[in-house]
XYZ file of C-alpha atoms in Angstrom:
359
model
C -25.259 -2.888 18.013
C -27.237 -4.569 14.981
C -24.732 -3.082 12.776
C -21.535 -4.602 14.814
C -23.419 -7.848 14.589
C -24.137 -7.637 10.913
C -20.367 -6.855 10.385
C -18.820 -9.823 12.215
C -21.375 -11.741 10.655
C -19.877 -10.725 7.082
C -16.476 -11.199 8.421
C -16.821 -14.697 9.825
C -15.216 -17.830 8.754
C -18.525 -19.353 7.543
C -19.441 -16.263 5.505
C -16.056 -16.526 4.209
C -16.474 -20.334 3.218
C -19.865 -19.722 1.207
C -18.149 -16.804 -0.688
C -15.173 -19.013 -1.862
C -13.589 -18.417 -3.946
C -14.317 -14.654 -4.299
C -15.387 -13.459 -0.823
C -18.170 -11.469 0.803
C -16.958 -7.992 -0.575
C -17.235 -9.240 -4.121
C -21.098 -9.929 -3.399
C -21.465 -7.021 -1.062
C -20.062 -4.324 -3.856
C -22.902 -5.448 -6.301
C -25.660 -4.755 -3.871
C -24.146 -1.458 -2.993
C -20.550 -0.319 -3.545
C -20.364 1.168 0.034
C -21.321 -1.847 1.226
C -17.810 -3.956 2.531
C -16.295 -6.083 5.225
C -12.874 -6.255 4.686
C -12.327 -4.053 1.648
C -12.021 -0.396 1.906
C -13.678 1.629 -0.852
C -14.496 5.310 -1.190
C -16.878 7.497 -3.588
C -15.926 10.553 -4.581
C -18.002 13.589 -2.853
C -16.118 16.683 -4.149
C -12.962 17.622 -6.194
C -11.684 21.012 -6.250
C -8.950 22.774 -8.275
C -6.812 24.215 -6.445
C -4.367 25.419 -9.553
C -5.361 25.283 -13.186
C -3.285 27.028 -15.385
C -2.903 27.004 -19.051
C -0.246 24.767 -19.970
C 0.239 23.149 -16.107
C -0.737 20.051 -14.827
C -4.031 20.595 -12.693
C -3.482 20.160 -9.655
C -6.979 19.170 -7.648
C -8.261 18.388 -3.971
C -10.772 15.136 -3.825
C -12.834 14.367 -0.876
C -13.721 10.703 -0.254
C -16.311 9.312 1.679
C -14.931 5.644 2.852
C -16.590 2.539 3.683
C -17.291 1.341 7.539
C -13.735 -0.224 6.924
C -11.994 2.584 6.909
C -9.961 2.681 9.780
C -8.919 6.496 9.893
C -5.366 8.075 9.389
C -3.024 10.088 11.487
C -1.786 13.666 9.788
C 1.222 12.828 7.471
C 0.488 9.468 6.521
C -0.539 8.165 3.050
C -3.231 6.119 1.614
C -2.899 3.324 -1.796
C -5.804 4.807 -4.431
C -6.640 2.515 -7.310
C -8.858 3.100 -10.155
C -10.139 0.872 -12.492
C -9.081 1.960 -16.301
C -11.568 0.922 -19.028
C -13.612 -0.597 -16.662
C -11.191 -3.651 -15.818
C -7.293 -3.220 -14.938
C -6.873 -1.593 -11.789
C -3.952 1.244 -11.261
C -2.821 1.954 -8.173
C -0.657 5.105 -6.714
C -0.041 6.540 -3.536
C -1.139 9.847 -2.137
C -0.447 11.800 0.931
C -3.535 12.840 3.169
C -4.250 16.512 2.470
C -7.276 16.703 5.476
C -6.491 16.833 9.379
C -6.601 13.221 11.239
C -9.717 10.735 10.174
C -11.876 8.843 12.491
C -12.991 5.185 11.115
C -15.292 6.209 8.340
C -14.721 9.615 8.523
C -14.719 11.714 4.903
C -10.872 12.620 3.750
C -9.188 14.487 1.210
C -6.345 13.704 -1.096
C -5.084 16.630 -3.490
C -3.120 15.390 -6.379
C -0.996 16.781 -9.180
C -1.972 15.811 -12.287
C 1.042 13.917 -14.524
C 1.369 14.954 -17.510
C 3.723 12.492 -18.658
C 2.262 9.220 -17.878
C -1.643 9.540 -19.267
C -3.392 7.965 -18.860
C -2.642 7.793 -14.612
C -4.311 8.172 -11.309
C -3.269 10.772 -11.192
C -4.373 12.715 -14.228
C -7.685 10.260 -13.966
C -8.482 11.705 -10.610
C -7.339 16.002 -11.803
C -9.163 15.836 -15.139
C -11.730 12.911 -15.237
C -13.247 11.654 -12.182
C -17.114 12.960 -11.154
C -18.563 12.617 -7.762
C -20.542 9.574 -7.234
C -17.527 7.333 -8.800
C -15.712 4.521 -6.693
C -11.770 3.801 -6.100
C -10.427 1.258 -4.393
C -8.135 2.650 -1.269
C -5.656 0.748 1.156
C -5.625 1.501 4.818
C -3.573 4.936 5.773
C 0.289 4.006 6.524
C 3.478 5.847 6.852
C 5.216 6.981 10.020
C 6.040 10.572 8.911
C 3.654 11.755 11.509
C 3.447 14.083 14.431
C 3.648 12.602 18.056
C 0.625 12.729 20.419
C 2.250 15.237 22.580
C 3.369 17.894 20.151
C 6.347 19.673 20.568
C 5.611 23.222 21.987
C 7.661 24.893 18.967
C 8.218 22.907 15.473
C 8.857 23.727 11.851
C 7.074 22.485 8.682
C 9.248 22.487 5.735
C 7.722 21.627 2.184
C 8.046 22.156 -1.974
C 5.623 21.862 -4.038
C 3.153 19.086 -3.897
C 4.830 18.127 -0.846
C 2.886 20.391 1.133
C -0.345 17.971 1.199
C 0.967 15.759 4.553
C 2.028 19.231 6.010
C -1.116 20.650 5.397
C -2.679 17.264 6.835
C -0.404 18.271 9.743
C -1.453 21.996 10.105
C -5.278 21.629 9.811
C -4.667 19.196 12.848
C -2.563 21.280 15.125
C -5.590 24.093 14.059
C -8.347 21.501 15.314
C -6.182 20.576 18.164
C -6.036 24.228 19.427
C -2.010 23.683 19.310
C -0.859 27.079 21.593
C 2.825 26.380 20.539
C 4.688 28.188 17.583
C 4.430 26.908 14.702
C 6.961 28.027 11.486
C 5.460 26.786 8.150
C 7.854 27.364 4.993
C 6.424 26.584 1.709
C 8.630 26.585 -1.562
C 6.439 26.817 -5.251
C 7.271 28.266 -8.571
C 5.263 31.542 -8.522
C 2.322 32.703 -6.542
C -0.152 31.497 -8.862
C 1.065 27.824 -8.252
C 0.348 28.054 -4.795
C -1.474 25.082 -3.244
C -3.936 26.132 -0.293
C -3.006 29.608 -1.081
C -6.116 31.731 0.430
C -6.168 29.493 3.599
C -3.003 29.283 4.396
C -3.461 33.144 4.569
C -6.346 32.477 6.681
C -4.255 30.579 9.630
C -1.671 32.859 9.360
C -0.568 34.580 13.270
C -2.160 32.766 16.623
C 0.987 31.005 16.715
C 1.671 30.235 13.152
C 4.214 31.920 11.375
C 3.723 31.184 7.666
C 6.186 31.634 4.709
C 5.565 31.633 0.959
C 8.700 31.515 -0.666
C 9.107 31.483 -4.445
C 12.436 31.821 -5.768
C 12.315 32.175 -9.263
C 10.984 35.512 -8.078
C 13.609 35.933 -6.125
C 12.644 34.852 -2.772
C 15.804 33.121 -0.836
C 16.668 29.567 -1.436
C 16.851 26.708 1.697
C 19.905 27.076 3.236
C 21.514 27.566 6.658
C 22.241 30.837 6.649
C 18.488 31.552 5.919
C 17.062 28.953 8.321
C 19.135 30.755 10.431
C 17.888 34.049 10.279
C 14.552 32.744 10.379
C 14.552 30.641 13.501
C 18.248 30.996 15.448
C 19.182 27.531 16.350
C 17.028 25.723 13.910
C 18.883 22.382 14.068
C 17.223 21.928 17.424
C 13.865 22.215 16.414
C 11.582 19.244 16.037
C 10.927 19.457 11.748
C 9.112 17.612 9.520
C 9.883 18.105 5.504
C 8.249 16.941 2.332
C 8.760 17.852 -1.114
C 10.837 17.078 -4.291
C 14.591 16.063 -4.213
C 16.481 19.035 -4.919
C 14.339 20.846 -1.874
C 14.962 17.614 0.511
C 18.933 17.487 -0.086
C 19.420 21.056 0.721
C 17.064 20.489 3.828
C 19.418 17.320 5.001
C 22.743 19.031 4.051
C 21.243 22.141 6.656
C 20.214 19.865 9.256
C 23.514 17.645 8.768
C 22.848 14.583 11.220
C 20.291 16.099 13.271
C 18.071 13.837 15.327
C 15.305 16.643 15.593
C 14.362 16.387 11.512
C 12.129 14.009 9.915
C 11.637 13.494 6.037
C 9.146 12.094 3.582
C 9.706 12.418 0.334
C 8.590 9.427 -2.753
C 11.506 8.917 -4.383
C 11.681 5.420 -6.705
C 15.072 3.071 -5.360
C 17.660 2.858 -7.318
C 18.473 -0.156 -9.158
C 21.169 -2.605 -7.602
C 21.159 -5.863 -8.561
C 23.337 -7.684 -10.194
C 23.358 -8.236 -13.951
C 23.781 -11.760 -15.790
C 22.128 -14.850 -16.242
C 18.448 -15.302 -17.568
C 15.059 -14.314 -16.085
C 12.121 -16.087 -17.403
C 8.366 -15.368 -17.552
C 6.541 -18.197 -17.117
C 2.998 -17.954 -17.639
C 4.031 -15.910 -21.005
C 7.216 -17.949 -22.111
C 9.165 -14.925 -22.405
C 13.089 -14.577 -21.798
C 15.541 -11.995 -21.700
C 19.315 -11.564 -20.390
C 19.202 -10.196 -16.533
C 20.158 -6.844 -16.588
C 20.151 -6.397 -13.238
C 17.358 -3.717 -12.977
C 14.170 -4.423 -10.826
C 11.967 -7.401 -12.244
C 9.092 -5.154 -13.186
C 11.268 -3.030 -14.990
C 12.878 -5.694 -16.985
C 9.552 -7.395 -17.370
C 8.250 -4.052 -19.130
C 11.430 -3.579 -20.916
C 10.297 -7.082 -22.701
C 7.048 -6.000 -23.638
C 5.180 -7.185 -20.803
C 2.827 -4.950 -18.842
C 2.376 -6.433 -15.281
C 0.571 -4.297 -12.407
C 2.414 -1.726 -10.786
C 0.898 1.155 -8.544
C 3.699 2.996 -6.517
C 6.817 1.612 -8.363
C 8.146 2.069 -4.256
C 7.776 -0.806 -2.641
C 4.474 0.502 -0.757
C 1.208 -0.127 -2.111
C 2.326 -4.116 -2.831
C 0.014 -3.762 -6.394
C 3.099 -5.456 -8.547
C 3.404 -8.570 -5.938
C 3.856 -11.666 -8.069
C 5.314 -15.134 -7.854
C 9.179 -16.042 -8.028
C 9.157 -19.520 -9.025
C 12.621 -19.836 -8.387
C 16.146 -17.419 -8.543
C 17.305 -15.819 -5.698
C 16.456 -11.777 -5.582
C 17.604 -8.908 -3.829
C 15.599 -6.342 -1.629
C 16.765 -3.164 -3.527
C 15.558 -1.097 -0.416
C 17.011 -3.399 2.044
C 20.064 -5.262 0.250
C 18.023 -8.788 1.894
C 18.035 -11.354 -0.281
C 15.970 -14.127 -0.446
C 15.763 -17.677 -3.263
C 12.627 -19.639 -1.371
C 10.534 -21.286 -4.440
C 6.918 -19.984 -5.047
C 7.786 -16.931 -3.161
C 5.657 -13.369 -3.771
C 7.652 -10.754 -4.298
C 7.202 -7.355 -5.238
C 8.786 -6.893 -8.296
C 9.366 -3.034 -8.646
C 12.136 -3.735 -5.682
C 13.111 -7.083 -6.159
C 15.921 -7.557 -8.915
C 17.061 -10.750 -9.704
C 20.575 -12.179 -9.042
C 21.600 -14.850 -11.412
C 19.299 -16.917 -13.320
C 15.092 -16.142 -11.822
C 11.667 -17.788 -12.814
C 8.441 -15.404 -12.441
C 4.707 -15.859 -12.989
C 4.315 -13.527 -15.403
């Protein structure tokens, strides 16, 4: 009870007035980091490598142990992580949940794949450089690729790669659940040795759950219908959830056709669609270009300017900034929008016509 009193203490309006402008968390941190009352923090407990081969990006498991404000997270969802690089800019990306469903405050894991191609990233910070005791910044868990209370008696669990973590999220609950339906798990990687969650997914294996490791560069069978068919009969009637990388999720859709029983996650950045012409301006730096019609923040970098960005999706709202003026399209959604003094997030906003941003 002291502790419940404590916390709407910290989150009143008058605790909120004497922290102006920087708020009780900013205080609270400096005391002790896992310490909050709105923000939601996390120090690292654990990572584990689960594949670390010469010449591969490492691909690791990191438990987190979250502030009070943690609110929990259902299997399949995803959670914002940002890390502070050089001790001041914050980076933000998106990961899926790897552990079975969180209580408030509850530890988690995230397992993340290490990207070669963008270092330094969260990604590659978290793989290669992070040490228990650290801090990140995390958002609340979101996403609606999730299983329903009442579980189907039989589904399927499709994934490729790195896909498999909100699957895996998804399995370890239906394990702690004592699930008595049938479960069909189908897992696509390179080669054995790139297997994520190899040795316990050989551990769940039978009571119900029929697992398959599939690698086809060593000649395993690809996704298609005639497989799925041979596998499970009447697949396209089965309640299905799939995650992994493009190439994996199109043959999945093209199988399943317009099938109401199949739900998808997979991160895949929108496509430019604005329309070029006209001028977008910067103006906190005084910097101009020609509207190309791509998405503000990539314009914006394209000029030499290096705003925020964490997801580059339109999820984890790190790149919101100010539109002084323009009109802009939704590049997810096709909505437009010209208010004045309007934040936007600019990795899916891209400007129509002439636009003003704070940058």
């Amino acid at each position: 009870m002291a502790v419940a009193l404590g916390t709407r203490i910290l989150r009143s309006n008058a605790v909120a007035a004497l922290t102006t402008p920087h708020g009780v968390d900013r205080y609270l941190k400096h005391i002790n980091p896992m310490w909050a009352a709105h923000e939601v923090r996390a120090r690292i407990v654990d990572i584990h490598h689960e594949v670390d081969l010469p010449g591969e990006p490492r691909v690791a498991t990191v438990t987190l142990q979250p502030t009070s404000t943690w609110a929990g997270h259902r299997a399949g969802q995803h959670v914002s992580v940002g890390v502070e690089v050089d001790g001041t800019r914050r980076t933000t990306r998106v990961f899926s949940v790897s552990s079975a469903d969180s209580k408030p405050g509850e530890r988690f894991t995230i397992t993340v794949r290490a990207n070669p191609d963008r270092v330094p990233s969260v990604s590659s910070f978290l793989a290669y450089e992070a040490k228990p005791g650290q801090m990140v910044h995390l958002s609340q868990a979101e996403g609606d690729f999730v299983l329903p209370d009442r579980v189907p008696e039989r589904i399927v669990l499709i994934s490729g790669g790195s896909g498999i973590t909100p699957l895996m999220s998804m399995l370890r609950s239906l394990q702690r659940r004592t699930h008595r339906g049938q479960v069909t798990f189908l897992h696509y990687a390179r080669s054995e040795d790139h297997q994520i969650f190899r040795e316990e997914l050989a551990g769940i294996a039978g009571n119900g759950v029929d697992i398959h490791l599939l690698h086809p560069e060593a000649g395993d069978p690809n996704l298609s219908p005639a497989y799925l068919t041979k596998l499970l009969g009447e697949y396209s009637e089965i309640p299905t959830w799939a995650c992994g990388p493009a190439p994996l999720m199109e043959a999945v859709k093209a199988a399943y056709a317009d099938s109401e029983a199949l739900s998808t996650e997979y991160f895949q950045p929108p496509k430019s669609t604005g329309v070029a012409g006209g001028q977008i301006s910067y103006a906190r730096t005084g910097t101009e270009s020609a509207n190309s019609g791509e998405t503000v923040l990539e314009q914006a970098e394209a000029a030499g300017l290096t705003p925020e960005f964490g997801c580059r999706m339109g999820i984890c709202f790190s790149c919101t900034a100010t539109k002084k003026s323009g009109l802009v399209r939704n590049v997810l959604t096709g909505e437009t929008s010209e208010l004045p003094d309007e934040d936007i997030r600019i990795c899916v906003s891209a400007p129509e016509g002439d636009c003003v941003i704070d940058l």
